[in-house]
Amino acid sequence: MYKKSVRRRRAVLALLVSLSIALLTVYFGESASGGLHAVQRGFLEVLAPLQEGANRALKPARDLVGWTGDVFDAKSENDDLREQNEQLRRQVAALETAERDARQLRALVGLNRSSRFPDGYDPVGARVIGRSPTVWYSAITIDKGSSSGVRTNQPVVSGAGLVGRVSDVSGGAARVTLITDHTSGVSAQLVPDGPNGLVKATVGNPSDLLLDFVQKGRAVRSGATVVTSGWRSSRLESLFPRGIPIGRVTRVDSDERELYQRVHLRPFADLRELDVVEVLTGQSNAAENAQVTP
Amino acid sequence: MNVSVATVVRLLVLVLAVVVLQLAVVGQISLFYANADLLPLVALSIGLLAGPVAGATVGFLLGLVADMALLQTLGVTSLLLIGVGYLAGRYRELRDATHKLVPPIGGLVATLAYAAAFSLIQFLLGVESPVSPLVIREIVVGALLNALLIIPVFAAVRAFLRADLIDDLRPRRRPVTRLRVTT
């Protein structure tokens, strides 16, 4: 009897482990349009309304717990904000002058750009209904999918700045890979006339992003703003339009042995506390053409 | 554990409810720069209450549903949660699992082991960005949060499955011994 029970237990364990490994292998081997991916999207389609319902119903409880945590962070945040306010005041003065100059120059060359940002995109508002629980996958699930015009690789922003890009879509929901995910890369530049680089995540620290591939010798000052560079060549185009704010420079690491300096920045968007985001739809060609280009 | 159709349905409902609750609520609350994670806690609770087979099976289902809902690589979370549920069940068979400290300590250890194993798998699959030492802080704080959260989670799982459990894991009271006073 005991031996039978032990055999049964081991058999179940072996079966479950084999099944997991088989799923892992098949999933890695197949393309995004494969069978398992399709089943996954179908399942999300069914689960998304449940998630949305739970998200709405339990929001007060979530807010209460979140508020408790926020109280602890409030003091240090207050000091940071005062310092930022000082910097911003100086920047506003400089920008007003620059804007006046730019207006005159635009008039000279005949450009007429709308002040609405970003041009040519149709923002679709979406609610965050799920979040990956591990530190290794920085992703959220939103309640808008292909039925709302959301497509893979479209940029996602919050009121503060860049959040990430759509990495998978079902009919009524989509997965957004955040800029803090280890697979993420965003071509960016320091403004107003700073160098270009690639913004990468630092796993485990969502308050710290890395602007890599910035050549040594290029002046980078603390407090400078980093925005998407939105480059375009004859065949390829960046996924992200030009000028979406990403973050502010906090420090610069310069190692003599390295070719590039590593610029650390703090993202503008609070990626731990996202409730509502906007997907920039309407530029699917750019997204499709630039599937592997950050 | 009594296994009937009703038990299977109850377990499936539990798995679905836990995943929805984790993704829609618990996973979105950040305390001290970390998140609690219900998934290893529920796998652990089932293992402690119902044994290794039930623990491993529920662990597998929890991982599968979570990976499906998050459009993540299928199989990774399942593989790890099978381990959590199975080992908790084996602990129940080999040691005294009725002590009050077993769930909190188990929650702490299980979450740490789960997070460490998850990190190891990620390194094996390839990490394309630098890794901050703060990842350790996040794992440790998350495990401490889970050690607190296991108390209501364990009680809720036990209450939910009470009808199916053959021997409930309540701390056994010592029999009252009468003292005879002789003069």
Short mmCIF file of C-alpha atoms in Angstrom, two decimals:
data_model
loop_
_atom_site.label_atom_id
_atom_site.label_comp_id
_atom_site.label_asym_id
_atom_site.label_seq_id
_atom_site.Cartn_x
_atom_site.Cartn_y
_atom_site.Cartn_z
CA MET A 1 0.00 0.00 0.00
CA TYR A 2 2.79 2.37 1.05
CA LYS A 3 4.89 1.43 -1.99
CA LYS A 4 1.92 2.04 -4.25
CA SER A 5 1.43 5.47 -2.76
CA VAL A 6 5.12 6.31 -3.20
CA ARG A 7 5.04 5.13 -6.83
CA ARG A 8 1.94 7.22 -7.51
CA ARG A 9 3.52 10.30 -5.95
CA ARG A 10 6.71 9.94 -7.98
CA ALA A 11 4.79 9.28 -11.17
CA VAL A 12 2.71 12.46 -10.72
CA LEU A 13 5.86 14.49 -10.00
CA ALA A 14 7.66 13.09 -13.06
CA LEU A 15 4.61 13.74 -15.25
CA LEU A 16 4.21 17.37 -14.11
CA VAL A 17 7.93 18.16 -14.44
CA SER A 18 8.04 16.57 -17.92
CA LEU A 19 4.96 18.54 -18.94
CA SER A 20 6.53 21.82 -17.77
CA ILE A 21 9.80 21.14 -19.57
CA ALA A 22 7.90 20.14 -22.73
CA LEU A 23 5.87 23.40 -22.59
CA LEU A 24 9.05 25.42 -22.05
CA THR A 25 10.81 23.75 -24.98
CA VAL A 26 7.90 24.01 -27.41
CA TYR A 27 7.19 27.63 -26.41
CA PHE A 28 10.80 28.65 -27.02
CA GLY A 29 10.90 26.82 -30.31
CA GLU A 30 7.78 28.25 -31.90
CA SER A 31 7.20 31.67 -33.44
CA ALA A 32 4.87 34.34 -32.03
CA SER A 33 2.10 33.03 -34.29
CA GLY A 34 2.51 29.44 -33.06
CA GLY A 35 -0.12 27.27 -31.41
CA LEU A 36 0.85 27.81 -27.77
CA HIS A 37 1.05 31.57 -28.28
CA ALA A 38 -2.42 31.53 -29.84
CA VAL A 39 -3.82 29.52 -26.91
CA GLN A 40 -2.19 31.97 -24.53
CA ARG A 41 -3.79 34.96 -26.27
CA GLY A 42 -7.16 33.20 -26.25
CA PHE A 43 -6.84 32.53 -22.54
CA LEU A 44 -5.96 36.15 -21.86
CA GLU A 45 -9.05 37.15 -23.82
CA VAL A 46 -11.19 35.12 -21.40
CA LEU A 47 -9.32 36.21 -18.28
CA ALA A 48 -9.03 39.94 -19.08
CA PRO A 49 -12.63 40.84 -18.08
CA LEU A 50 -12.16 39.00 -14.77
CA GLN A 51 -8.91 40.84 -14.13
CA GLU A 52 -10.50 44.14 -15.02
CA GLY A 53 -13.42 43.48 -12.67
CA ALA A 54 -11.13 42.51 -9.79
CA ASN A 55 -8.92 45.49 -10.53
CA ARG A 56 -11.85 47.92 -10.32
CA ALA A 57 -13.57 46.27 -7.36
CA LEU A 58 -10.47 46.08 -5.19
CA LYS A 59 -8.94 49.42 -6.16
CA PRO A 60 -9.91 51.10 -2.85
CA ALA A 61 -8.12 48.37 -0.87
CA ARG A 62 -5.10 48.63 -3.15
CA ASP A 63 -5.04 52.40 -2.80
CA LEU A 64 -5.21 52.14 0.99
CA VAL A 65 -2.19 49.85 1.18
CA GLY A 66 -0.40 51.92 -1.45
CA TRP A 67 -1.09 55.08 0.56
CA THR A 68 0.55 53.53 3.64
CA GLY A 69 3.66 52.77 1.65
CA ASP A 70 3.64 56.22 0.08
CA VAL A 71 3.71 57.92 3.48
CA PHE A 72 7.12 56.38 4.16
CA ASP A 73 8.48 57.61 0.85
CA ALA A 74 6.89 61.07 1.03
CA LYS A 75 9.61 62.85 2.96
CA SER A 76 12.53 61.85 0.77
CA GLU A 77 10.41 62.49 -2.31
CA ASN A 78 9.60 65.97 -1.03
CA ASP A 79 13.32 66.84 -0.80
CA ASP A 80 13.91 65.50 -4.30
CA LEU A 81 10.99 67.48 -5.68
CA ARG A 82 12.26 70.75 -4.14
CA GLU A 83 15.61 70.22 -5.80
CA GLN A 84 13.95 69.36 -9.11
CA ASN A 85 11.77 72.44 -8.84
CA GLU A 86 14.84 74.62 -8.61
CA GLN A 87 16.35 72.97 -11.66
CA LEU A 88 13.12 73.23 -13.62
CA ARG A 89 12.79 76.94 -12.87
CA ARG A 90 16.21 77.53 -14.38
CA GLN A 91 15.37 75.32 -17.35
CA VAL A 92 12.08 77.09 -18.03
CA ALA A 93 13.89 80.39 -18.36
CA ALA A 94 16.39 78.84 -20.76
CA LEU A 95 13.69 77.04 -22.76
CA GLU A 96 11.55 80.13 -23.16
CA THR A 97 14.45 81.84 -24.81
CA ALA A 98 15.16 78.80 -26.96
CA GLU A 99 11.48 78.49 -27.95
CA ARG A 100 11.40 82.09 -29.11
CA ASP A 101 14.52 81.51 -31.20
CA ALA A 102 13.11 78.24 -32.59
CA ARG A 103 9.83 79.91 -33.58
CA GLN A 104 11.67 82.50 -35.54
CA LEU A 105 13.91 79.91 -37.20
CA ARG A 106 10.93 77.68 -38.10
CA ALA A 107 9.23 80.63 -39.70
CA LEU A 108 12.37 81.24 -41.69
CA VAL A 109 12.55 77.71 -43.11
CA GLY A 110 8.79 77.41 -43.63
CA LEU A 111 8.08 74.60 -41.19
CA ASN A 112 4.73 74.53 -39.50
CA ARG A 113 4.67 71.98 -36.73
CA SER A 114 1.70 71.40 -34.54
CA SER A 115 2.30 71.79 -30.83
CA ARG A 116 0.28 68.63 -30.22
CA PHE A 117 2.52 65.76 -29.22
CA PRO A 118 3.32 63.42 -30.80
CA ASP A 119 2.37 64.19 -34.37
CA GLY A 120 0.50 61.61 -36.41
CA TYR A 121 -0.37 59.36 -33.50
CA ASP A 122 -3.76 58.55 -32.13
CA PRO A 123 -3.49 57.95 -28.37
CA VAL A 124 -5.73 55.21 -26.93
CA GLY A 125 -6.23 55.35 -23.16
CA ALA A 126 -5.97 52.02 -21.33
CA ARG A 127 -6.27 50.80 -17.78
CA VAL A 128 -3.60 48.56 -16.22
CA ILE A 129 -5.29 45.30 -15.21
CA GLY A 130 -2.32 43.13 -14.38
CA ARG A 131 1.32 43.21 -13.46
CA SER A 132 4.03 40.57 -13.59
CA PRO A 133 4.91 39.46 -10.07
CA THR A 134 8.61 38.72 -10.55
CA VAL A 135 11.47 41.13 -10.67
CA TRP A 136 12.68 39.54 -13.91
CA TYR A 137 9.66 40.27 -16.08
CA SER A 138 8.81 43.95 -16.08
CA ALA A 139 5.49 43.85 -17.87
CA ILE A 140 1.92 44.97 -17.42
CA THR A 141 -1.37 43.89 -18.95
CA ILE A 142 -3.74 46.57 -20.25
CA ASP A 143 -7.45 46.37 -21.04
CA LYS A 144 -7.19 47.47 -24.69
CA GLY A 145 -6.27 45.18 -27.55
CA SER A 146 -6.45 44.82 -31.31
CA SER A 147 -10.18 45.72 -31.30
CA SER A 148 -9.15 49.22 -30.15
CA GLY A 149 -6.43 49.56 -32.76
CA VAL A 150 -3.57 48.43 -30.55
CA ARG A 151 -0.79 46.63 -32.43
CA THR A 152 2.49 45.01 -31.46
CA ASN A 153 5.44 47.38 -30.94
CA GLN A 154 3.39 50.54 -30.51
CA PRO A 155 4.80 52.94 -27.91
CA VAL A 156 3.08 53.29 -24.54
CA VAL A 157 3.28 56.47 -22.46
CA SER A 158 1.89 57.81 -19.20
CA GLY A 159 1.28 61.43 -18.28
CA ALA A 160 4.89 61.66 -17.12
CA GLY A 161 6.75 60.01 -19.97
CA LEU A 162 7.65 56.82 -21.81
CA VAL A 163 6.44 53.59 -20.23
CA GLY A 164 7.28 50.88 -22.77
CA ARG A 165 6.00 49.19 -25.89
CA VAL A 166 3.23 46.73 -26.72
CA SER A 167 4.81 43.29 -26.94
CA ASP A 168 1.77 41.06 -27.46
CA VAL A 169 -1.87 41.70 -28.35
CA SER A 170 -5.13 39.80 -28.08
CA GLY A 171 -8.58 41.09 -29.02
CA GLY A 172 -9.39 42.88 -25.78
CA ALA A 173 -6.08 43.06 -23.91
CA ALA A 174 -2.38 43.57 -24.52
CA ARG A 175 0.90 42.98 -22.79
CA VAL A 176 3.21 45.99 -22.44
CA THR A 177 6.91 45.39 -21.87
CA LEU A 178 8.14 48.23 -19.68
CA ILE A 179 11.36 50.13 -20.27
CA THR A 180 12.60 48.54 -17.03
CA ASP A 181 12.48 45.04 -18.56
CA HIS A 182 15.87 43.49 -19.26
CA THR A 183 14.95 42.93 -22.92
CA SER A 184 14.04 46.58 -23.48
CA GLY A 185 16.16 49.08 -25.41
CA VAL A 186 15.18 52.61 -26.45
CA SER A 187 17.25 54.88 -28.67
CA ALA A 188 17.46 58.18 -26.87
CA GLN A 189 19.25 61.49 -26.70
CA LEU A 190 20.05 64.11 -24.15
CA VAL A 191 18.38 67.44 -24.80
CA PRO A 192 18.82 70.06 -26.00
CA ASP A 193 21.96 69.12 -27.94
CA GLY A 194 23.41 66.18 -26.09
CA PRO A 195 24.70 62.87 -27.40
CA ASN A 196 22.64 59.84 -28.45
CA GLY A 197 22.62 56.47 -26.72
CA LEU A 198 20.56 53.44 -25.90
CA VAL A 199 18.43 53.41 -22.76
CA LYS A 200 18.56 50.01 -21.05
CA ALA A 201 17.09 48.72 -17.82
CA THR A 202 18.90 47.87 -14.62
CA VAL A 203 17.29 44.68 -13.38
CA GLY A 204 16.11 45.01 -9.78
CA ASN A 205 16.09 48.80 -9.70
CA PRO A 206 13.17 50.35 -11.61
CA SER A 207 14.26 53.84 -10.49
CA ASP A 208 17.50 53.55 -12.38
CA LEU A 209 17.88 53.32 -16.16
CA LEU A 210 21.13 53.31 -18.07
CA LEU A 211 21.90 55.43 -21.12
CA ASP A 212 24.62 53.36 -22.72
CA PHE A 213 26.92 53.94 -25.72
CA VAL A 214 27.48 57.62 -24.94
CA GLN A 215 30.97 58.43 -26.18
CA LYS A 216 33.59 59.54 -23.73
CA GLY A 217 34.35 63.20 -23.75
CA ARG A 218 30.76 64.23 -24.49
CA ALA A 219 29.62 66.53 -21.71
CA VAL A 220 26.70 65.12 -19.74
CA ARG A 221 25.44 67.08 -16.80
CA SER A 222 23.40 65.79 -13.91
CA GLY A 223 19.76 66.87 -14.14
CA ALA A 224 19.66 66.88 -17.97
CA THR A 225 16.56 65.45 -19.63
CA VAL A 226 16.65 62.34 -21.83
CA VAL A 227 14.06 61.90 -24.60
CA THR A 228 13.47 59.36 -27.34
CA SER A 229 15.59 60.15 -30.38
CA GLY A 230 13.15 58.71 -32.94
CA TRP A 231 15.69 58.13 -35.70
CA ARG A 232 14.78 57.13 -39.22
CA SER A 233 16.82 55.67 -42.09
CA SER A 234 15.82 54.67 -45.60
CA ARG A 235 14.72 51.16 -44.54
CA LEU A 236 14.27 51.26 -40.81
CA GLU A 237 12.55 53.50 -38.36
CA SER A 238 12.63 53.65 -34.58
CA LEU A 239 9.64 52.25 -32.73
CA PHE A 240 9.36 55.40 -30.65
CA PRO A 241 8.59 58.84 -32.07
CA ARG A 242 11.03 61.61 -31.36
CA GLY A 243 10.78 63.66 -28.18
CA ILE A 244 8.96 61.45 -25.66
CA PRO A 245 10.48 62.26 -22.26
CA ILE A 246 12.14 59.25 -20.63
CA GLY A 247 13.96 60.49 -17.56
CA ARG A 248 16.44 62.79 -15.90
CA VAL A 249 20.19 62.17 -15.53
CA THR A 250 21.19 61.33 -11.96
CA ARG A 251 24.88 60.46 -12.34
CA VAL A 252 27.55 59.53 -14.87
CA ASP A 253 29.95 56.58 -14.51
CA SER A 254 33.13 57.02 -16.47
CA ASP A 255 35.54 54.11 -16.40
CA GLU A 256 38.89 54.66 -18.11
CA ARG A 257 38.86 51.09 -19.46
CA GLU A 258 35.47 51.52 -21.12
CA LEU A 259 34.89 53.06 -24.54
CA TYR A 260 31.65 54.66 -23.49
CA GLN A 261 30.42 56.47 -20.42
CA ARG A 262 27.39 55.09 -18.65
CA VAL A 263 24.76 57.66 -17.84
CA HIS A 264 22.27 56.78 -15.12
CA LEU A 265 18.81 58.28 -15.25
CA ARG A 266 15.65 58.20 -13.21
CA PRO A 267 12.52 57.58 -15.31
CA PHE A 268 9.85 60.28 -15.23
CA ALA A 269 7.05 57.71 -15.17
CA ASP A 270 6.56 55.92 -11.88
CA LEU A 271 6.65 52.42 -13.31
CA ARG A 272 5.62 50.76 -10.05
CA GLU A 273 2.40 52.74 -9.73
CA LEU A 274 0.82 52.70 -13.16
CA ASP A 275 -2.98 52.78 -13.27
CA VAL A 276 -3.70 54.38 -16.63
CA VAL A 277 -1.50 54.57 -19.74
CA GLU A 278 -1.83 55.68 -23.36
CA VAL A 279 -0.94 53.56 -26.38
CA LEU A 280 0.22 55.66 -29.33
CA THR A 281 -1.63 53.97 -32.17
CA GLY A 282 -1.88 54.97 -35.80
CA GLN A 283 1.71 54.45 -36.92
CA SER A 284 1.62 50.71 -37.45
CA ASN A 285 3.89 50.86 -40.51
CA ALA A 286 6.69 52.30 -38.47
CA ALA A 287 6.20 49.70 -35.80
CA GLU A 288 6.04 46.80 -38.24
CA ASN A 289 9.06 47.97 -40.22
CA ALA A 290 11.14 48.39 -37.12
CA GLN A 291 10.44 45.23 -35.23
CA VAL A 292 13.98 44.70 -34.08
CA THR A 293 15.09 48.27 -33.78
CA PRO A 294 14.82 50.13 -30.51
CA MET B 1 -7.32 14.59 0.87
CA ASN B 2 -10.70 13.43 -0.43
CA VAL B 3 -10.63 13.81 -4.19
CA SER B 4 -14.00 14.23 -5.84
CA VAL B 5 -15.33 16.26 -8.74
CA ALA B 6 -16.26 18.98 -6.27
CA THR B 7 -12.68 19.02 -4.94
CA VAL B 8 -11.24 19.41 -8.42
CA VAL B 9 -13.69 22.23 -9.20
CA ARG B 10 -12.85 23.93 -5.91
CA LEU B 11 -9.12 23.69 -6.62
CA LEU B 12 -9.57 25.10 -10.13
CA VAL B 13 -11.63 27.99 -8.76
CA LEU B 14 -8.96 28.59 -6.13
CA VAL B 15 -6.18 28.62 -8.76
CA LEU B 16 -8.06 31.03 -11.01
CA ALA B 17 -9.04 33.34 -8.13
CA VAL B 18 -5.48 33.42 -6.77
CA VAL B 19 -3.96 34.29 -10.15
CA VAL B 20 -6.52 37.04 -10.81
CA LEU B 21 -6.02 38.44 -7.31
CA GLN B 22 -2.24 38.33 -7.69
CA LEU B 23 -2.16 40.05 -11.09
CA ALA B 24 -4.92 42.58 -10.55
CA VAL B 25 -4.36 43.54 -6.91
CA VAL B 26 -1.41 42.12 -4.93
CA GLY B 27 1.12 42.46 -7.76
CA GLN B 28 0.24 46.13 -8.16
CA ILE B 29 0.91 47.03 -4.54
CA SER B 30 4.50 47.95 -3.90
CA LEU B 31 5.62 48.05 -0.27
CA PHE B 32 9.21 48.96 0.64
CA TYR B 33 10.18 48.61 -3.04
CA ALA B 34 8.94 45.02 -3.27
CA ASN B 35 5.82 43.06 -4.10
CA ALA B 36 4.23 40.15 -2.31
CA ASP B 37 3.58 37.03 -4.38
CA LEU B 38 0.62 34.80 -3.58
CA LEU B 39 1.56 32.01 -5.97
CA PRO B 40 4.30 30.27 -3.93
CA LEU B 41 2.25 30.82 -0.77
CA VAL B 42 -0.79 28.99 -2.13
CA ALA B 43 1.32 26.14 -3.52
CA LEU B 44 2.99 25.87 -0.09
CA SER B 45 -0.34 25.95 1.76
CA ILE B 46 -1.83 23.21 -0.40
CA GLY B 47 1.30 21.11 0.05
CA LEU B 48 1.19 21.49 3.84
CA LEU B 49 -2.55 20.82 4.03
CA ALA B 50 -3.07 18.14 1.41
CA GLY B 51 0.29 16.49 0.69
CA PRO B 52 2.85 16.40 -2.12
CA VAL B 53 0.65 15.23 -4.99
CA ALA B 54 -1.96 17.95 -4.45
CA GLY B 55 0.78 20.53 -3.76
CA ALA B 56 2.68 19.73 -6.94
CA THR B 57 -0.49 19.62 -9.07
CA VAL B 58 -1.80 22.94 -7.78
CA GLY B 59 1.69 24.44 -8.16
CA PHE B 60 1.75 23.35 -11.80
CA LEU B 61 -1.72 24.78 -12.47
CA LEU B 62 -0.93 28.07 -10.70
CA GLY B 63 2.21 28.52 -12.79
CA LEU B 64 0.47 27.57 -15.99
CA VAL B 65 -2.45 29.98 -15.47
CA ALA B 66 -0.11 32.80 -14.39
CA ASP B 67 2.15 32.35 -17.41
CA MET B 68 -0.89 32.20 -19.71
CA ALA B 69 -2.40 35.35 -18.22
CA LEU B 70 0.85 37.29 -18.40
CA LEU B 71 1.80 36.03 -21.88
CA GLN B 72 5.09 34.85 -20.38
CA THR B 73 7.23 31.87 -21.34
CA LEU B 74 5.12 28.83 -20.49
CA GLY B 75 6.53 26.26 -18.11
CA VAL B 76 9.01 28.32 -16.08
CA THR B 77 6.69 29.32 -13.23
CA SER B 78 5.00 25.90 -13.28
CA LEU B 79 8.31 24.09 -12.91
CA LEU B 80 9.25 26.13 -9.84
CA LEU B 81 5.86 25.99 -8.15
CA ILE B 82 5.74 22.20 -8.60
CA GLY B 83 8.88 22.14 -6.45
CA VAL B 84 7.37 24.40 -3.80
CA GLY B 85 4.12 22.39 -3.52
CA TYR B 86 5.85 19.00 -3.60
CA LEU B 87 8.49 19.82 -1.00
CA ALA B 88 5.89 21.35 1.33
CA GLY B 89 3.86 18.15 1.00
CA ARG B 90 6.90 16.01 1.75
CA TYR B 91 7.61 18.13 4.82
CA ARG B 92 4.09 17.39 6.03
CA GLU B 93 4.71 13.66 5.59
CA LEU B 94 8.09 13.57 7.27
CA ARG B 95 7.92 16.22 10.01
CA ASP B 96 5.44 17.83 12.34
CA ALA B 97 3.69 20.43 10.22
CA THR B 98 1.19 21.46 12.89
CA HIS B 99 3.47 23.94 14.62
CA LYS B 100 2.27 27.53 14.33
CA LEU B 101 5.61 28.72 12.99
CA VAL B 102 5.67 26.27 10.08
CA PRO B 103 3.61 28.44 7.66
CA PRO B 104 5.54 31.73 8.23
CA ILE B 105 8.97 30.10 8.13
CA GLY B 106 7.86 27.94 5.22
CA GLY B 107 6.56 31.05 3.42
CA LEU B 108 9.87 32.83 3.91
CA VAL B 109 12.00 29.89 2.81
CA ALA B 110 9.72 28.93 -0.10
CA THR B 111 9.62 32.49 -1.46
CA LEU B 112 13.38 32.90 -1.17
CA ALA B 113 14.00 29.56 -2.88
CA TYR B 114 11.40 30.30 -5.57
CA ALA B 115 12.86 33.75 -6.30
CA ALA B 116 16.44 32.44 -6.30
CA ALA B 117 15.53 29.60 -8.66
CA PHE B 118 13.62 32.01 -10.91
CA SER B 119 16.70 34.27 -11.05
CA LEU B 120 18.91 31.31 -11.88
CA ILE B 121 16.63 30.27 -14.74
CA GLN B 122 16.63 33.85 -16.05
CA PHE B 123 20.42 33.91 -16.01
CA LEU B 124 20.48 30.60 -17.88
CA LEU B 125 18.02 31.93 -20.47
CA GLY B 126 20.05 35.13 -20.82
CA VAL B 127 19.78 38.57 -19.24
CA GLU B 128 20.35 41.43 -21.65
CA SER B 129 20.75 44.26 -19.13
CA PRO B 130 22.97 44.92 -16.13
CA VAL B 131 21.65 43.52 -12.87
CA SER B 132 21.52 45.80 -9.84
CA PRO B 133 22.47 44.42 -6.41
CA LEU B 134 19.12 45.87 -5.34
CA VAL B 135 17.54 42.79 -6.88
CA ILE B 136 18.63 40.99 -3.69
CA ARG B 137 16.88 43.59 -1.56
CA GLU B 138 13.71 43.14 -3.59
CA ILE B 139 13.84 39.36 -3.22
CA VAL B 140 14.50 39.51 0.53
CA VAL B 141 11.84 42.16 1.25
CA GLY B 142 9.36 40.26 -0.93
CA ALA B 143 10.09 37.09 1.07
CA LEU B 144 9.55 38.94 4.37
CA LEU B 145 6.23 40.33 3.10
CA ASN B 146 5.25 36.81 2.07
CA ALA B 147 6.17 35.47 5.52
CA LEU B 148 3.54 37.84 6.95
CA LEU B 149 1.01 37.28 4.19
CA ILE B 150 1.12 33.48 4.54
CA ILE B 151 -0.80 33.66 7.83
CA PRO B 152 -4.12 34.87 6.32
CA VAL B 153 -3.46 32.99 3.07
CA PHE B 154 -2.91 29.68 4.88
CA ALA B 155 -6.04 30.20 6.99
CA ALA B 156 -8.11 31.10 3.92
CA VAL B 157 -6.91 28.09 1.93
CA ARG B 158 -7.63 25.78 4.88
CA ALA B 159 -11.12 27.23 5.31
CA PHE B 160 -11.79 26.95 1.58
CA LEU B 161 -10.75 23.28 1.41
CA ARG B 162 -11.94 22.17 4.85
CA ALA B 163 -14.55 19.80 3.47
CA ASP B 164 -11.92 17.96 1.42
CA LEU B 165 -9.17 17.66 4.00
CA ILE B 166 -8.98 14.34 5.83
CA ASP B 167 -6.88 15.51 8.75
CA ASP B 168 -6.84 19.22 9.30
CA LEU B 169 -3.55 20.74 10.37
CA ARG B 170 -4.57 22.33 13.62
CA PRO B 171 -2.14 22.39 16.53
CA ARG B 172 -3.12 19.45 18.69
CA ARG B 173 -4.03 20.26 22.27
CA ARG B 174 -2.40 18.33 25.00
CA PRO B 175 -4.78 16.03 26.85
CA VAL B 176 -5.81 17.43 30.20
CA THR B 177 -4.28 15.37 32.98
CA ARG B 178 -5.94 15.36 36.31
CA LEU B 179 -3.71 15.66 39.29
CA ARG B 180 -4.61 13.65 42.30
CA VAL B 181 -3.74 15.47 45.46
CA THR B 182 -2.89 13.18 48.29
CA THR B 183 -2.69 14.38 51.81
#
